[in-house]
PDB file of C-alpha atoms in Angstrom:
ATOM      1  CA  UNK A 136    -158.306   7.621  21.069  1.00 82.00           C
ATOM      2  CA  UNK A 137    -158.931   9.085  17.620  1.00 94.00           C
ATOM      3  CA  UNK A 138    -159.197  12.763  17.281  1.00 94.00           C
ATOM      4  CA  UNK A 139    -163.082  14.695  16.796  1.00 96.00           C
ATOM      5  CA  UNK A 140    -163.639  17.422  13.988  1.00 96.00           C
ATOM      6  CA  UNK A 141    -165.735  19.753  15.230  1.00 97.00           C
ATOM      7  CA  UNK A 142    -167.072  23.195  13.549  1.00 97.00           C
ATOM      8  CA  UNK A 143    -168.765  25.744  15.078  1.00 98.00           C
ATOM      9  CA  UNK A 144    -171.741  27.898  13.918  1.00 97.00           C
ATOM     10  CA  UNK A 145    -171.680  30.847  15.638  1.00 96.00           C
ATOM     11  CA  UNK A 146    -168.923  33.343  16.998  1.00 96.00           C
ATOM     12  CA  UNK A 147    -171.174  35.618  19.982  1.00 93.00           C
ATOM     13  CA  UNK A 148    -170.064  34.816  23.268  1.00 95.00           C
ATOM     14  CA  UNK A 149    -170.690  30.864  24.017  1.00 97.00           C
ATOM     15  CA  UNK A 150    -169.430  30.977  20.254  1.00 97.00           C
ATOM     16  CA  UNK A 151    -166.096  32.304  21.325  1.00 96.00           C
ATOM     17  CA  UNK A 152    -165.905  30.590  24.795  1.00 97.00           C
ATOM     18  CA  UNK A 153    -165.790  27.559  22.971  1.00 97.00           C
ATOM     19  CA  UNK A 154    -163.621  27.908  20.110  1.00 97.00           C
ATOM     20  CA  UNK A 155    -161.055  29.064  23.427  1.00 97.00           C
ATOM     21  CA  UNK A 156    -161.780  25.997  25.103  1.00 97.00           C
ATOM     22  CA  UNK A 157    -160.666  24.012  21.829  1.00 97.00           C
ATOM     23  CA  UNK A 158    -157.664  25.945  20.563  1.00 97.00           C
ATOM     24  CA  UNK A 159    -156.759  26.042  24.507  1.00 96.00           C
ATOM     25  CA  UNK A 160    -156.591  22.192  24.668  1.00 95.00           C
ATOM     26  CA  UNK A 161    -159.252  22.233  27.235  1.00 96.00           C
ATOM     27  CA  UNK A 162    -161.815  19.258  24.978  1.00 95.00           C
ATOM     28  CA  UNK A 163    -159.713  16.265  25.048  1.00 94.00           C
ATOM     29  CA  UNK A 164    -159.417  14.564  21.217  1.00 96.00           C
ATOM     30  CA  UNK A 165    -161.826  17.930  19.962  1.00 96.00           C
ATOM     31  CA  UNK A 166    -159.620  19.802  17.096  1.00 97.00           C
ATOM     32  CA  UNK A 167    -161.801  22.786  16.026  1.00 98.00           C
ATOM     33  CA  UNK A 168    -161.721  23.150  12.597  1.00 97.00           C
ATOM     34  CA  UNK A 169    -163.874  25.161  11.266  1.00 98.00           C
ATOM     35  CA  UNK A 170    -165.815  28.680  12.321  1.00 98.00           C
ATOM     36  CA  UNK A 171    -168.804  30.126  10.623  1.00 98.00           C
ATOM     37  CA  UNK A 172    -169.869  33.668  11.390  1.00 97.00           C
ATOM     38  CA  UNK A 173    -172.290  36.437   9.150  1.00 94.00           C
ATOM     39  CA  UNK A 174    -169.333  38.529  10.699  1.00 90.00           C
ATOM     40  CA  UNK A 175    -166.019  38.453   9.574  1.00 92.00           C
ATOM     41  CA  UNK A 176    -164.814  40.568  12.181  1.00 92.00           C
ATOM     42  CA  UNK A 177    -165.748  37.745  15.062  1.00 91.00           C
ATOM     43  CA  UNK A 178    -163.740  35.095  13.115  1.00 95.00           C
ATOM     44  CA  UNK A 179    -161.089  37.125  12.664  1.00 95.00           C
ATOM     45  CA  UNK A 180    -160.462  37.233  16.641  1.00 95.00           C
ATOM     46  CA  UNK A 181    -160.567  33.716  16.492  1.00 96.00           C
ATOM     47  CA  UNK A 182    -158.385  32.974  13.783  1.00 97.00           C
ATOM     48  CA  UNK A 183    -156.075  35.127  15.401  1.00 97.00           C
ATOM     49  CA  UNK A 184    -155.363  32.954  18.374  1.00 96.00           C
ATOM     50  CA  UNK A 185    -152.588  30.577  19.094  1.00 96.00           C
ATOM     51  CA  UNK A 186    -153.752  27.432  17.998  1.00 95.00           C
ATOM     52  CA  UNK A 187    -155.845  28.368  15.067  1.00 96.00           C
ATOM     53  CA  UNK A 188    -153.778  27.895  12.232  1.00 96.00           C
ATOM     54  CA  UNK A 189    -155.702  25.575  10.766  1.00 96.00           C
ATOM     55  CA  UNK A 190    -159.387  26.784  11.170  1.00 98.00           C
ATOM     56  CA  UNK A 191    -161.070  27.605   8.008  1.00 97.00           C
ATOM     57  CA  UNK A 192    -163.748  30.404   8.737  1.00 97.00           C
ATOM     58  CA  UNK A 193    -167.112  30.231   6.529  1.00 97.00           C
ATOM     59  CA  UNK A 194    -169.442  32.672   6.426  1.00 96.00           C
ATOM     60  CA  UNK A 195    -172.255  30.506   4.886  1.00 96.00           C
ATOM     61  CA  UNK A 196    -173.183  27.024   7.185  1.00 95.00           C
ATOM     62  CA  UNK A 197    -173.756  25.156   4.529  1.00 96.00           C
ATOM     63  CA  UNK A 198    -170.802  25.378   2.826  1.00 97.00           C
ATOM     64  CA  UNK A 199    -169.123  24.682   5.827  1.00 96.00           C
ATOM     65  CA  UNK A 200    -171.495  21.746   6.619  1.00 95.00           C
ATOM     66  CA  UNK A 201    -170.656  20.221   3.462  1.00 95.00           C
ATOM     67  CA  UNK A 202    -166.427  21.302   3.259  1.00 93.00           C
ATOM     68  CA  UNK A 203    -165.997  17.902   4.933  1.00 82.00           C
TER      69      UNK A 203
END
């Protein structure tokens, strides 16, 4: 089965459950790719993660709706 992009809007705490679930393997064929967060400091902690190497964090969700 092919792999699903997904992007989240919003590091709180579902925002960061989530992103865990992902980078954890826990959603089969999900690959988070991209955060987006008026904080910085929330992202960071998720960028920091195992499995997060290739997030790109965006502080604006349009520009992250529209990275592709």
């Amino acid at each position: 089965m092919q792999k699903v992009r997904f992007g989240i809007v919003g590091i709180g705490n579902m925002g960061t459950a989530h992103s865990k679930s992902f980078l954890s393997g826990l959603i089969e064929n999900g690959v988070l790719t991209a955060i987006c967060n008026s904080r910085t400091s929330k992202m960071d902690a998720i960028l920091a993660l195992d499995g997060a190497e290739n997030v790109v964090a965006f502080t604006d969700y349009g520009e992250m709706l529209h990275s592709g």
